[in-house]
Short mmCIF file of C-alpha atoms (C1' of nucleotides) in Angstrom, two decimals:
data_model
loop_
_atom_site.label_atom_id
_atom_site.label_comp_id
_atom_site.label_asym_id
_atom_site.label_seq_id
_atom_site.Cartn_x
_atom_site.Cartn_y
_atom_site.Cartn_z
CA MET A 21 -5.53 11.84 -13.57
CA THR A 22 -2.39 9.81 -14.79
CA GLN A 23 -3.83 6.79 -16.47
CA ILE A 24 -2.79 3.35 -15.06
CA LYS A 25 -1.54 1.53 -18.34
CA GLU A 26 -3.45 -1.70 -18.47
CA SER A 27 0.12 -3.54 -19.86
CA SER A 28 3.45 -3.93 -18.14
CA THR A 29 4.95 -6.96 -15.56
CA ILE A 30 4.61 -4.82 -12.98
CA GLN A 31 0.86 -4.25 -12.99
CA GLU A 32 0.41 -7.82 -14.45
CA ASN A 33 1.39 -8.99 -11.11
CA LYS A 34 -0.27 -6.58 -9.28
CA ILE A 35 -3.49 -7.17 -10.79
CA THR A 36 -2.99 -11.32 -10.34
CA ALA A 37 -1.67 -10.26 -6.63
CA PHE A 38 -5.22 -8.56 -6.39
CA ASN A 39 -6.80 -11.35 -7.63
CA GLU A 40 -4.84 -13.48 -5.41
CA CYS A 41 -4.97 -11.88 -2.28
CA PRO A 42 -7.23 -10.24 -0.14
CA VAL A 43 -5.47 -8.29 1.74
CA THR A 44 -3.67 -7.11 -1.11
CA TYR A 45 -6.89 -6.41 -2.11
CA VAL A 46 -8.24 -4.60 0.77
CA MET A 47 -4.63 -2.56 0.15
CA GLU A 48 -5.45 -1.42 -3.04
CA LYS A 49 -8.77 0.22 -2.75
CA ILE A 50 -7.40 1.66 0.87
CA GLY A 51 -3.89 2.06 -0.26
CA GLY A 52 -2.54 5.23 -0.95
CA TYR A 53 -0.85 8.18 1.69
CA TRP A 54 -4.28 9.78 1.74
CA LYS A 55 -7.50 7.04 0.81
CA PRO A 56 -7.68 6.06 5.07
CA ILE A 57 -7.05 9.26 6.16
CA ILE A 58 -10.20 10.76 3.11
CA LEU A 59 -11.91 7.93 4.82
CA TYR A 60 -11.72 8.11 8.19
CA HIS A 61 -13.11 11.89 7.59
CA LEU A 62 -15.66 10.56 5.33
CA LEU A 63 -17.14 7.58 8.40
CA THR A 64 -18.24 10.86 10.61
CA GLY A 65 -20.17 11.61 7.60
CA SER A 66 -20.98 12.94 4.64
CA LYS A 67 -18.75 15.70 3.48
CA ARG A 68 -17.96 18.92 1.33
CA TYR A 69 -15.20 19.08 -0.94
CA SER A 70 -14.06 22.30 0.58
CA GLU A 71 -14.46 20.33 3.73
CA LEU A 72 -12.21 17.70 3.06
CA LYS A 73 -10.00 20.18 1.53
CA LYS A 74 -9.62 22.35 5.28
CA THR A 75 -9.54 19.38 7.29
CA ILE A 76 -6.45 17.92 5.39
CA PRO A 77 -4.39 20.39 4.89
CA ALA A 78 -1.06 18.77 3.46
CA ILE A 79 -3.17 17.19 0.11
CA THR A 80 -2.90 18.10 -2.98
CA GLU A 81 -6.01 18.97 -4.46
CA LYS A 82 -4.68 16.74 -6.98
CA MET A 83 -4.20 14.90 -4.65
CA LEU A 84 -7.32 14.69 -3.10
CA ILE A 85 -9.58 14.40 -6.71
CA GLN A 86 -7.64 11.77 -7.52
CA HIS A 87 -8.51 10.23 -4.61
CA LEU A 88 -12.00 10.73 -4.40
CA LYS A 89 -12.20 9.38 -7.82
CA GLN A 90 -10.19 6.25 -7.38
CA LEU A 91 -12.75 5.39 -3.99
CA GLU A 92 -16.19 6.63 -6.12
CA ALA A 93 -14.77 4.25 -8.86
CA ASP A 94 -14.10 1.06 -6.23
CA ASP A 95 -17.38 1.91 -5.02
CA LEU A 96 -17.23 3.60 -1.32
CA VAL A 97 -18.14 6.73 -1.45
CA ILE A 98 -20.40 8.29 -3.87
CA ARG A 99 -20.04 11.94 -5.34
CA GLU A 100 -22.96 13.93 -5.19
CA SER A 101 -23.66 17.66 -7.13
CA ARG A 102 -25.80 19.80 -7.80
CA PRO A 103 -25.70 21.59 -10.40
CA VAL A 104 -25.29 25.20 -9.23
CA VAL A 105 -23.14 28.42 -9.66
CA PRO A 106 -21.14 27.79 -6.70
CA PRO A 107 -21.09 24.18 -7.30
CA HIS A 108 -21.44 22.57 -4.22
CA VAL A 109 -20.55 18.64 -4.11
CA THR A 110 -20.42 16.12 -1.44
CA TYR A 111 -19.37 12.33 -0.70
CA THR A 112 -20.87 9.68 1.45
CA LEU A 113 -20.25 6.59 2.20
CA THR A 114 -21.50 3.81 0.20
CA LYS A 115 -22.62 0.63 2.38
CA ALA A 116 -19.16 -1.48 1.21
CA GLY A 117 -16.99 2.23 2.28
CA MET A 118 -18.59 2.10 6.16
CA ALA A 119 -17.93 -1.67 6.09
CA LEU A 120 -14.71 -1.10 5.81
CA LYS A 121 -15.18 0.75 9.73
CA PRO A 122 -14.26 -2.28 11.30
CA VAL A 123 -11.07 -3.29 9.14
CA MET A 124 -9.84 -0.02 9.55
CA TYR A 125 -10.64 -0.54 13.67
CA THR A 126 -8.08 -3.43 13.35
CA MET A 127 -5.80 -2.04 11.57
CA ALA A 128 -5.95 1.03 13.33
CA LYS A 129 -6.06 -0.94 17.07
CA TRP A 130 -3.00 -3.47 15.90
CA ALA A 131 -0.28 -0.34 14.85
CA ILE A 132 -1.25 1.58 18.43
CA GLU A 133 -0.35 -1.85 19.69
CA GLN A 134 2.69 -1.75 18.27
CA ALA A 135 3.87 1.31 18.81
CA ASP A 136 2.07 2.76 22.04
CA THR A 137 5.56 3.43 23.70
CA ASN A 138 6.33 5.76 20.42
CA ALA A 139 3.03 7.88 21.83
CA LYS A 140 2.95 8.50 17.89
CA PHE A 141 -0.22 8.64 15.83
CA THR A 142 -0.98 12.18 16.68
CA TYR A 143 -3.77 12.24 13.81
CA LYS A 144 -6.07 9.47 15.17
CA SER A 145 -6.08 7.08 18.23
CA LEU A 146 -9.18 5.24 18.79
CA ASP A 147 -10.42 7.63 21.22
CA ASP A 148 -10.23 9.74 17.84
CA PHE A 149 -12.11 6.50 16.23
CA PRO A 150 -15.96 7.21 15.45
CA GLU A 151 -18.39 5.62 18.25
CA SER A 152 -20.60 3.14 16.22
CA PRO A 153 -22.41 -0.14 18.44
CA THR A 154 -21.68 -1.98 15.05
CA MET A 155 -18.20 -1.51 14.84
CA LEU A 156 -16.96 -4.21 17.73
CA GLU A 157 -19.71 -6.48 17.30
CA GLU A 158 -19.95 -7.49 13.37
CA VAL A 159 -15.89 -8.12 13.86
CA MET B 14 19.49 -3.27 -1.86
CA THR B 15 17.34 -0.66 -2.93
CA GLN B 16 17.78 1.68 0.29
CA ILE B 17 15.56 4.78 0.43
CA LYS B 18 16.77 7.66 0.75
CA GLU B 19 15.60 9.85 4.31
CA SER B 20 15.00 13.41 1.91
CA SER B 21 12.82 13.73 -0.48
CA THR B 22 9.07 15.22 -0.44
CA ILE B 23 7.46 12.81 -1.24
CA GLN B 24 9.19 10.25 2.08
CA GLU B 25 8.16 13.91 4.48
CA ASN B 26 4.85 12.53 3.43
CA LYS B 27 4.98 9.31 4.31
CA ILE B 28 6.46 9.70 7.15
CA THR B 29 3.88 12.16 8.10
CA ALA B 30 1.36 10.15 7.25
CA PHE B 31 3.07 7.06 8.80
CA ASN B 32 2.80 8.98 12.22
CA GLU B 33 -0.40 10.60 11.82
CA CYS B 34 -2.92 7.29 10.66
CA PRO B 35 -2.62 4.17 12.07
CA VAL B 36 -3.39 2.33 9.22
CA THR B 37 -0.89 4.23 7.23
CA TYR B 38 1.48 2.57 9.59
CA VAL B 39 -0.01 -0.89 9.20
CA MET B 40 -0.01 -0.28 4.76
CA GLU B 41 3.99 0.39 5.34
CA LYS B 42 4.41 -2.87 7.13
CA ILE B 43 2.56 -5.16 5.54
CA GLY B 44 1.77 -3.46 2.55
CA GLY B 45 3.88 -4.40 -0.89
CA TYR B 46 2.51 -6.94 -3.09
CA TRP B 47 4.29 -9.67 -1.48
CA LYS B 48 4.58 -9.07 2.04
CA PRO B 49 1.13 -9.70 2.59
CA ILE B 50 1.11 -13.61 0.74
CA ILE B 51 4.76 -13.96 2.72
CA LEU B 52 3.01 -13.44 6.07
CA TYR B 53 -0.18 -16.23 4.90
CA HIS B 54 2.32 -18.54 4.68
CA LEU B 55 4.10 -18.00 7.58
CA LEU B 56 0.89 -17.59 10.30
CA THR B 57 1.16 -22.09 8.89
CA GLY B 58 4.25 -21.84 10.70
CA SER B 59 8.41 -21.46 10.55
CA LYS B 60 9.57 -21.54 6.85
CA ARG B 61 12.51 -22.28 5.20
CA TYR B 62 13.51 -19.81 2.41
CA SER B 63 14.03 -22.45 0.09
CA GLU B 64 10.18 -23.25 0.98
CA LEU B 65 8.83 -19.65 0.57
CA LYS B 66 10.46 -19.77 -2.54
CA LYS B 67 8.87 -23.15 -3.30
CA THR B 68 5.27 -22.19 -2.28
CA ILE B 69 5.41 -18.32 -3.71
CA PRO B 70 7.15 -19.94 -7.41
CA ALA B 71 6.41 -16.28 -8.85
CA ILE B 72 8.01 -14.42 -6.23
CA THR B 73 11.70 -13.12 -7.88
CA GLU B 74 14.30 -13.80 -5.52
CA LYS B 75 15.60 -10.15 -5.18
CA MET B 76 11.42 -9.36 -3.91
CA LEU B 77 11.45 -12.41 -1.33
CA ILE B 78 14.51 -11.04 0.10
CA GLN B 79 14.15 -7.60 0.15
CA HIS B 80 10.52 -7.81 1.84
CA LEU B 81 12.15 -10.47 3.80
CA LYS B 82 14.53 -8.25 5.08
CA GLN B 83 11.68 -5.26 5.38
CA LEU B 84 9.53 -7.73 7.59
CA GLU B 85 12.57 -8.31 9.79
CA ALA B 86 12.83 -4.60 10.20
CA ASP B 87 9.62 -4.33 11.15
CA ASP B 88 10.77 -7.10 14.18
CA LEU B 89 7.85 -8.94 11.91
CA VAL B 90 9.12 -12.18 11.12
CA ILE B 91 13.16 -13.48 12.94
CA ARG B 92 15.25 -14.60 10.79
CA GLU B 93 17.74 -17.74 12.40
CA SER B 94 19.90 -18.94 9.95
CA ARG B 95 22.42 -21.89 10.86
CA PRO B 96 25.97 -21.25 9.89
CA VAL B 97 26.69 -24.86 8.19
CA VAL B 98 26.85 -26.00 4.41
CA PRO B 99 24.91 -25.73 3.03
CA PRO B 100 22.90 -22.90 4.65
CA HIS B 101 19.76 -23.41 6.96
CA VAL B 102 18.03 -20.21 7.47
CA THR B 103 14.22 -20.67 8.96
CA TYR B 104 11.93 -16.74 8.63
CA THR B 105 10.16 -17.63 12.25
CA LEU B 106 7.11 -14.67 12.74
CA THR B 107 8.03 -12.37 15.98
CA LYS B 108 4.77 -11.94 18.23
CA ALA B 109 3.98 -8.44 16.47
CA GLY B 110 3.41 -10.66 13.02
CA MET B 111 1.00 -13.47 14.74
CA ALA B 112 -0.57 -10.67 15.91
CA LEU B 113 -0.97 -9.05 12.71
CA LYS B 114 -3.67 -12.89 12.18
CA PRO B 115 -6.64 -10.92 12.91
CA VAL B 116 -5.77 -8.09 11.24
CA MET B 117 -5.27 -9.74 8.45
CA TYR B 118 -8.50 -12.00 8.87
CA THR B 119 -10.93 -8.58 8.77
CA MET B 120 -9.11 -7.13 6.01
CA ALA B 121 -9.85 -10.58 3.98
CA LYS B 122 -13.38 -11.28 5.70
CA TRP B 123 -14.46 -7.76 3.76
CA ALA B 124 -12.65 -8.49 0.42
CA ILE B 125 -14.40 -11.64 0.53
CA GLU B 126 -17.56 -9.74 0.98
CA GLN B 127 -17.01 -6.92 -1.14
CA ALA B 128 -16.03 -9.09 -4.04
CA ASP B 129 -18.17 -12.09 -3.36
CA THR B 130 -19.67 -12.35 -6.86
CA ASN B 131 -16.21 -12.61 -9.06
CA ALA B 132 -15.39 -15.56 -7.11
CA LYS B 133 -12.24 -14.82 -7.00
CA PHE B 134 -8.97 -14.75 -4.44
CA THR B 135 -7.27 -18.21 -5.27
CA TYR B 136 -4.63 -17.74 -3.40
CA LYS B 137 -6.25 -17.71 0.16
CA SER B 138 -10.18 -17.55 1.13
CA LEU B 139 -11.96 -17.87 4.57
CA ASP B 140 -11.43 -20.65 4.97
CA ASP B 141 -7.51 -21.80 3.67
CA PHE B 142 -6.98 -19.22 6.80
CA PRO B 143 -5.23 -20.56 9.82
CA GLU B 144 -7.38 -21.43 12.65
CA SER B 145 -6.86 -19.62 15.20
CA PRO B 146 -9.06 -20.18 18.90
CA THR B 147 -7.75 -16.37 19.38
CA MET B 148 -7.49 -15.49 16.36
CA LEU B 149 -11.82 -13.89 16.65
CA GLU B 150 -11.69 -13.58 20.26
CA GLU B 151 -9.39 -11.26 20.68
CA VAL B 152 -11.20 -8.79 17.86
"C1'" DC C 2 -15.74 26.48 -5.75
"C1'" DA C 3 -14.54 22.62 -6.94
"C1'" DG C 4 -11.77 20.49 -10.55
"C1'" DA C 5 -8.70 19.15 -15.21
"C1'" DA C 6 -3.76 20.05 -16.85
"C1'" DT C 7 0.89 19.52 -17.58
"C1'" DC C 8 5.48 18.01 -16.20
"C1'" DC C 9 8.92 16.03 -13.54
"C1'" DA C 10 11.69 13.67 -9.96
"C1'" DC C 11 11.37 9.77 -7.01
"C1'" DG C 12 11.52 5.21 -5.51
"C1'" DC C 13 9.20 0.26 -6.27
"C1'" DT C 14 10.16 -3.54 -8.93
"C1'" DG C 15 12.01 -6.68 -12.34
"C1'" DA C 16 15.74 -9.74 -15.31
"C1'" DT C 17 19.54 -10.45 -15.37
"C1'" DA C 18 24.15 -12.36 -13.50
"C1'" DC C 19 27.12 -13.57 -10.17
"C1'" DT C 20 28.65 -15.40 -4.92
"C1'" DG C 21 29.53 -17.58 -0.01
"C1'" DC D 11 20.91 -23.23 -0.07
"C1'" DA D 12 20.80 -18.83 0.57
"C1'" DG D 13 21.62 -14.54 -0.90
"C1'" DT D 14 23.90 -9.96 -3.99
"C1'" DA D 15 24.71 -6.78 -7.28
"C1'" DT D 16 23.73 -3.78 -11.16
"C1'" DC D 17 20.30 -1.76 -14.19
"C1'" DA D 18 15.86 -0.07 -16.39
"C1'" DG D 19 11.28 0.75 -16.92
"C1'" DC D 20 7.61 1.88 -14.71
"C1'" DG D 21 4.02 4.10 -12.25
"C1'" DT D 22 2.88 7.22 -8.19
"C1'" DG D 23 3.04 11.29 -5.90
"C1'" DG D 24 4.16 16.87 -6.21
"C1'" DA D 25 3.97 21.66 -7.76
"C1'" DT D 26 1.71 24.64 -10.94
"C1'" DT D 27 -0.69 26.84 -13.83
"C1'" DC D 28 -5.61 26.91 -15.83
"C1'" DT D 29 -9.85 26.96 -16.25
"C1'" DG D 30 -16.90 26.29 -16.37
#
DNA sequence: CAGAATCCACGCTGATACTG
DNA sequence: CAGTATCAGCGTGGATTCTG
């Protein structure tokens, strides 16, 4: 799954920025084309692998698996597999993953404010965002 | 300065995610190793090019210029150059750039909460974050 | 059903050298 | 002082094929 080499200058700088800048830290966790979308869908509750694939048709299996693995390694999601035939795997957000909700909400709010004239964001709008009473209070 | 080709599948998907997902939209604006750091320093007020370079020693000139140009193209910073010798160029945040403050604050807060045991983030902590009375209220 | 493995193209980043 | 130009390396994402 495309291992990351630990050497090389670019990784050095990545790690440096990662350690120095909390914003970069967040980017590393939820960056990439698909991670926000995956997280978004998991915010509404646990999902099976096939459900995620169905909900995000454009994503390739490799990308879905890869990002899910990264999210799992980052302790943002929990993978539960039942050793049955056919396989049954569900993905659930951890507490840290749930705590991302206000972060993503804040980002989404800014994005929509800045780009409201363009009427973009067919995928997610603030209205689509999963409701949570604690979501705004905790910010 | 490394033009982006408008074709290719990867850019297609990038644009798709960009249009569909506001979180990705934000990432595109403030993503990259250095942009958050640059923005962070500009949050404290306008800076000259040489000041930025001095404050962020690890960055190469190319990366600094490149990211500043992108930030300018994204209407996050304003570049003001005085046609004198020696050149005098200052960079200032736009309103949209200033509006990123609560976004970055929220992200930083999450990052620090998740990683507090590691005592990371020598560069920025919540204490270092520029104070602003409107910052928390608007969120 | 839920992956794993391989191959390859693209663009980002960095190093170095040069300029008005 | 404030940039530009060029070159090369690396990692990421995509397409395809295969498996328990």
